[in-house]
XYZ file of N, CA and C in Angstrom:
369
model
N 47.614 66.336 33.848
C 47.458 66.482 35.282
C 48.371 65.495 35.990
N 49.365 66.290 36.944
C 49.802 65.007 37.644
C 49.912 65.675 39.138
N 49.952 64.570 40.160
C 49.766 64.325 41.407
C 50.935 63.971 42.131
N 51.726 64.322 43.318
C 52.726 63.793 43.802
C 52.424 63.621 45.200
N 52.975 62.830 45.534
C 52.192 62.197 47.097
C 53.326 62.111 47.859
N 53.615 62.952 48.906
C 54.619 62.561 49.855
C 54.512 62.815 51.272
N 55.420 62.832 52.550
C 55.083 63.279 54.083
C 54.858 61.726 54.130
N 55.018 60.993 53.969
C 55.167 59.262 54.658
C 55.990 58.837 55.633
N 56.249 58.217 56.107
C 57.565 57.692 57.524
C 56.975 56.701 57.926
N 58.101 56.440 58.823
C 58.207 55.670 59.924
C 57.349 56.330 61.345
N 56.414 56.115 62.170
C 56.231 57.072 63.576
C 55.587 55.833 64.341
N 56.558 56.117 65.283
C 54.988 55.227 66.654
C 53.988 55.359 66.571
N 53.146 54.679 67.124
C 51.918 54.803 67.827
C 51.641 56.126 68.563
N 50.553 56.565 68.386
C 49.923 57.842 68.817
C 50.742 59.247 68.243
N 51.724 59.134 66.678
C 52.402 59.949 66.295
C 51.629 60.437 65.700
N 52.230 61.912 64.754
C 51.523 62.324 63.717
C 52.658 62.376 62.319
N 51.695 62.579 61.211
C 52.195 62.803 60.196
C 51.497 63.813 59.353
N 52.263 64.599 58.093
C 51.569 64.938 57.503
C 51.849 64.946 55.925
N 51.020 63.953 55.296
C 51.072 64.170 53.694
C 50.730 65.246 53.140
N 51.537 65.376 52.149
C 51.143 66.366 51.054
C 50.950 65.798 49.673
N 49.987 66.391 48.871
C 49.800 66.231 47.503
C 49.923 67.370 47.060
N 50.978 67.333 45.869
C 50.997 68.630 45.281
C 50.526 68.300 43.903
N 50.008 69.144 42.753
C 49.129 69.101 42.211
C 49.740 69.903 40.622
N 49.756 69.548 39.667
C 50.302 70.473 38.526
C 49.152 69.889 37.296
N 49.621 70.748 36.242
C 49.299 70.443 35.313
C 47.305 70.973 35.079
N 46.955 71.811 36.023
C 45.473 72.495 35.552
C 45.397 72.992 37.045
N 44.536 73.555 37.197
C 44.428 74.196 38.185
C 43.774 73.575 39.441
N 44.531 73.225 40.636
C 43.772 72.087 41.291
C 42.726 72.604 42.285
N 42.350 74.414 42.103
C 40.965 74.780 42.420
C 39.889 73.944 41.695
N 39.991 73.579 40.484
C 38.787 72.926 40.127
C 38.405 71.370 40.643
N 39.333 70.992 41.257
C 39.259 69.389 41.172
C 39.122 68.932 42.443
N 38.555 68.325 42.654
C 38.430 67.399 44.393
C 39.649 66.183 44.356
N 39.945 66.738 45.599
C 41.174 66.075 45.685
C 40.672 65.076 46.849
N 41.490 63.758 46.974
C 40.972 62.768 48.076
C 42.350 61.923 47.996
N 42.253 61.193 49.304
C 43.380 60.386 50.052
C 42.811 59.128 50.172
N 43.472 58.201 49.620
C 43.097 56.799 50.009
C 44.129 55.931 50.291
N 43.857 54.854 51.004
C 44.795 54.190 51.327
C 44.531 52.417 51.098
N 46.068 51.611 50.862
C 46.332 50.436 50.185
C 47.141 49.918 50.976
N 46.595 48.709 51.484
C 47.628 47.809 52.312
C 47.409 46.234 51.188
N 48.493 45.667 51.509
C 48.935 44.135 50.730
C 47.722 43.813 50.643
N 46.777 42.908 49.043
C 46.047 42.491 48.896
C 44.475 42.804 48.859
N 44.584 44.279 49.765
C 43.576 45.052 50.164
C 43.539 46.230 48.724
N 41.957 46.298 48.639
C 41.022 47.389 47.512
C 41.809 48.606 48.327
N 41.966 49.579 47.315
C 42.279 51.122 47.749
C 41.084 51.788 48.262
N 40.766 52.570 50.002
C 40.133 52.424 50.170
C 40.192 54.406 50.563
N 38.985 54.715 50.292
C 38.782 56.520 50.558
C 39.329 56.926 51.988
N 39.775 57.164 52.309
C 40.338 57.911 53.818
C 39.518 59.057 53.736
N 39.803 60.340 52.913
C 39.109 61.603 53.267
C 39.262 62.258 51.426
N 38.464 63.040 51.057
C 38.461 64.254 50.243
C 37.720 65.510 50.557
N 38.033 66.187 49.954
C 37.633 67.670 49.601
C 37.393 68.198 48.395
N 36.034 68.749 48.261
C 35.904 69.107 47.218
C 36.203 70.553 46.807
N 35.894 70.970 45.696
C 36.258 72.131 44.849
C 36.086 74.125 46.014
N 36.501 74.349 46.075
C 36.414 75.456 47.231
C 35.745 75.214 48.280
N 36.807 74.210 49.126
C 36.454 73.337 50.089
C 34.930 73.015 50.298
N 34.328 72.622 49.043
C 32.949 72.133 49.184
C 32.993 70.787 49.608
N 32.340 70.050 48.778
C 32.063 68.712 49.447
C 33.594 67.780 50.081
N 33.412 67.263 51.528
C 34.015 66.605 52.213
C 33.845 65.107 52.944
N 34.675 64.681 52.611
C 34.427 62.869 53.236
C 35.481 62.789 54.257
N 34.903 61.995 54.933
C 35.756 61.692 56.119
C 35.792 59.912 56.654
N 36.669 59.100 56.450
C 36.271 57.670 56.717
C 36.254 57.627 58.063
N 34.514 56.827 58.526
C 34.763 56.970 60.212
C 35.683 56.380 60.431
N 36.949 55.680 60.206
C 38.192 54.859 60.811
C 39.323 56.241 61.108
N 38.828 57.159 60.412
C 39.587 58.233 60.473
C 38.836 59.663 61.563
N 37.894 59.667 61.687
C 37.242 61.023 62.065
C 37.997 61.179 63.419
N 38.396 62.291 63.566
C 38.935 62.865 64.969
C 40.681 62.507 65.427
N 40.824 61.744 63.930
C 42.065 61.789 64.005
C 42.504 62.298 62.919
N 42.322 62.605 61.847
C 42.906 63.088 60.537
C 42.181 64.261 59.943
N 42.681 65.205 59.537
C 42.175 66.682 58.890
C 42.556 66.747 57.535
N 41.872 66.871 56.630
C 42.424 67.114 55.165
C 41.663 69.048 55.076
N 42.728 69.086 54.430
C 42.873 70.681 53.937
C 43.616 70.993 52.534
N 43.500 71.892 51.723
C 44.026 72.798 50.585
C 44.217 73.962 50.684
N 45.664 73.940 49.978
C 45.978 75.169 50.136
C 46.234 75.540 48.340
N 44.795 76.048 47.326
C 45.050 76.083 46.547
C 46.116 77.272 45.890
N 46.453 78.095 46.599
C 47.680 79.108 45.672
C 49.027 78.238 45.888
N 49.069 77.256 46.674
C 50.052 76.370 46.700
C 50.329 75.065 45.723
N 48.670 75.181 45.401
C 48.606 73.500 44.670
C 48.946 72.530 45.196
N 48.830 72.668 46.346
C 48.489 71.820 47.357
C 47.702 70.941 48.080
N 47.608 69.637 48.780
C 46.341 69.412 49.713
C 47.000 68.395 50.536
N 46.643 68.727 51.746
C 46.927 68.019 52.990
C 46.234 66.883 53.359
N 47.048 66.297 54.413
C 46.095 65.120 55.137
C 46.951 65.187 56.447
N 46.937 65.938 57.587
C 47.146 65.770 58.552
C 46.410 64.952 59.499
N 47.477 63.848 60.080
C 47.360 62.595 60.523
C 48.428 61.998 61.953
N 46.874 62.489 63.131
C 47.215 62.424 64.508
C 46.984 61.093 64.974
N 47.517 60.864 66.086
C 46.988 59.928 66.953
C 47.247 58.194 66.137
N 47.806 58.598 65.267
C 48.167 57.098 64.412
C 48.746 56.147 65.284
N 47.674 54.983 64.707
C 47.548 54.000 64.914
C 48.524 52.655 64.136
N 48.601 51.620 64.640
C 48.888 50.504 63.695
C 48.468 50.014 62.724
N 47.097 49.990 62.720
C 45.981 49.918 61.995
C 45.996 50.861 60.274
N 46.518 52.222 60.900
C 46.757 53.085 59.601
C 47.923 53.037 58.404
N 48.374 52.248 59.103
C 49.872 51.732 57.967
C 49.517 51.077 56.849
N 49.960 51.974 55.869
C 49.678 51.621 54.118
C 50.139 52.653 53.496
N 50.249 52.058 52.282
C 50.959 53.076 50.928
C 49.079 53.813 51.181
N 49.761 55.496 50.947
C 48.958 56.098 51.220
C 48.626 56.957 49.744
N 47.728 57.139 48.455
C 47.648 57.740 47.540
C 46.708 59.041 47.265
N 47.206 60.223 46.825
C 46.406 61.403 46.428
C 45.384 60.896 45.414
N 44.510 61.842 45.126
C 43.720 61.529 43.537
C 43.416 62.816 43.358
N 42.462 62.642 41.984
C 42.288 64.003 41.642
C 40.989 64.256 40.508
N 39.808 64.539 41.160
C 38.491 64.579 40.211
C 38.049 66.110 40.011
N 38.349 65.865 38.283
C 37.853 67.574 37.279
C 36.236 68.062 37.881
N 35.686 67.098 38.164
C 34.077 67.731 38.425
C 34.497 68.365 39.598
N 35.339 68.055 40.254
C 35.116 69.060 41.723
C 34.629 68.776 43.033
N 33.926 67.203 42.406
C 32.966 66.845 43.991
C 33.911 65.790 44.574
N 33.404 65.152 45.176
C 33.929 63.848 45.989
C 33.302 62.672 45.384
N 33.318 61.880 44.634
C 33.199 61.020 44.013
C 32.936 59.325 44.435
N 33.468 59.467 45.412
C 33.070 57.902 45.887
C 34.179 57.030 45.721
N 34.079 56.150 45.165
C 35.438 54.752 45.372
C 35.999 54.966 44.004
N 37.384 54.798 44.629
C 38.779 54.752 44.024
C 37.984 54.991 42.494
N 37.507 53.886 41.745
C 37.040 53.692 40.655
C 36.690 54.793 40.019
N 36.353 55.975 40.611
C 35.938 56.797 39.944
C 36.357 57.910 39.686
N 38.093 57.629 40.097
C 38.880 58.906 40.105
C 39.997 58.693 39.415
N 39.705 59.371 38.005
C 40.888 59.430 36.775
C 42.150 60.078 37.100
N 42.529 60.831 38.322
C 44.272 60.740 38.238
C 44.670 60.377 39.030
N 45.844 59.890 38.869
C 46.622 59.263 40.690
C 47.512 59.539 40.900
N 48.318 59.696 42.175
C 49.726 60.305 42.082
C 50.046 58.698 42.813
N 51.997 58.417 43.156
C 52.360 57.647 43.489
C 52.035 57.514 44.564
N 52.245 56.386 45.353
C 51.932 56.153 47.009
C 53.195 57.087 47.897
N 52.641 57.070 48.742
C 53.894 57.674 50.135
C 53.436 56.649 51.047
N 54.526 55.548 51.684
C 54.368 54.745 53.073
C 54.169 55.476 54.222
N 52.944 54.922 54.429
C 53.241 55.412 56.731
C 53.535 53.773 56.757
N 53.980 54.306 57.746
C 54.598 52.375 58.462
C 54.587 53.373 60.027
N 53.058 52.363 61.081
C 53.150 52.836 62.410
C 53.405 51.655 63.175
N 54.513 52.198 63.948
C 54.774 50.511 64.526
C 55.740 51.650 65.665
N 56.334 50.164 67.191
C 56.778 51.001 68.051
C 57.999 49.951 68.113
């Protein structure tokens, strides 16, 4: 199973972005996919997932009403569209990827990872 994490930049304040994780190696209908994010010195921390035919969903309140995660599994795909960014949201940003299907909880408990993609929000 591997994971690729990209859609990172540079954007002002109140920009948007949108990551993608693309997904190979088994079929990423089965797996809950989730977004977390890592700044210097700081634990990798859950932003949002989705689970297995868009079942179970997390949303970090630092995020709600600004960020949408979605899949597009005939793509092997999964999104994290990301409005209204802040300064605050700047960090290497990482996909994951859990076989049970659910949403799993902290970093710790999610056996694949793809590389980071940077947001850097600054004006």
């Amino acid at each position: 199973v591997q994971l690729q994490a990209s859609g990172g930049g540079l954007v002002q304040p109140g920009g948007s972005l949108r990551l993608s994780c693309v997904f190979s190696g088994s079929s990423v209908g089965d797996y809950a996919i989730g977004w977390f994010r890592q700044t210097p010195g700081k634990n990798r921390k859950g932003v949002s997932c989705i689970g297995r035919s868009n079942g179970p969903m997390y949303v970090d309140e630092s995020v709600l009403g600004r960020f949408t995660i979605s899949r597009d599994d005939a793509k092997n795909t999964v999104y994290l569209q990301m409005n209204s960014l802040d300064v605050e949201d700047t960090a290497t940003y990482f996909c994951a990827g859990d076989p049970t299907g659910q949403c799993p909880g902290g970093a710790q408990y999610w056996p694949y990872w793809g590389q980071g993609t940077q947001v850097t929000v600054s004006s």
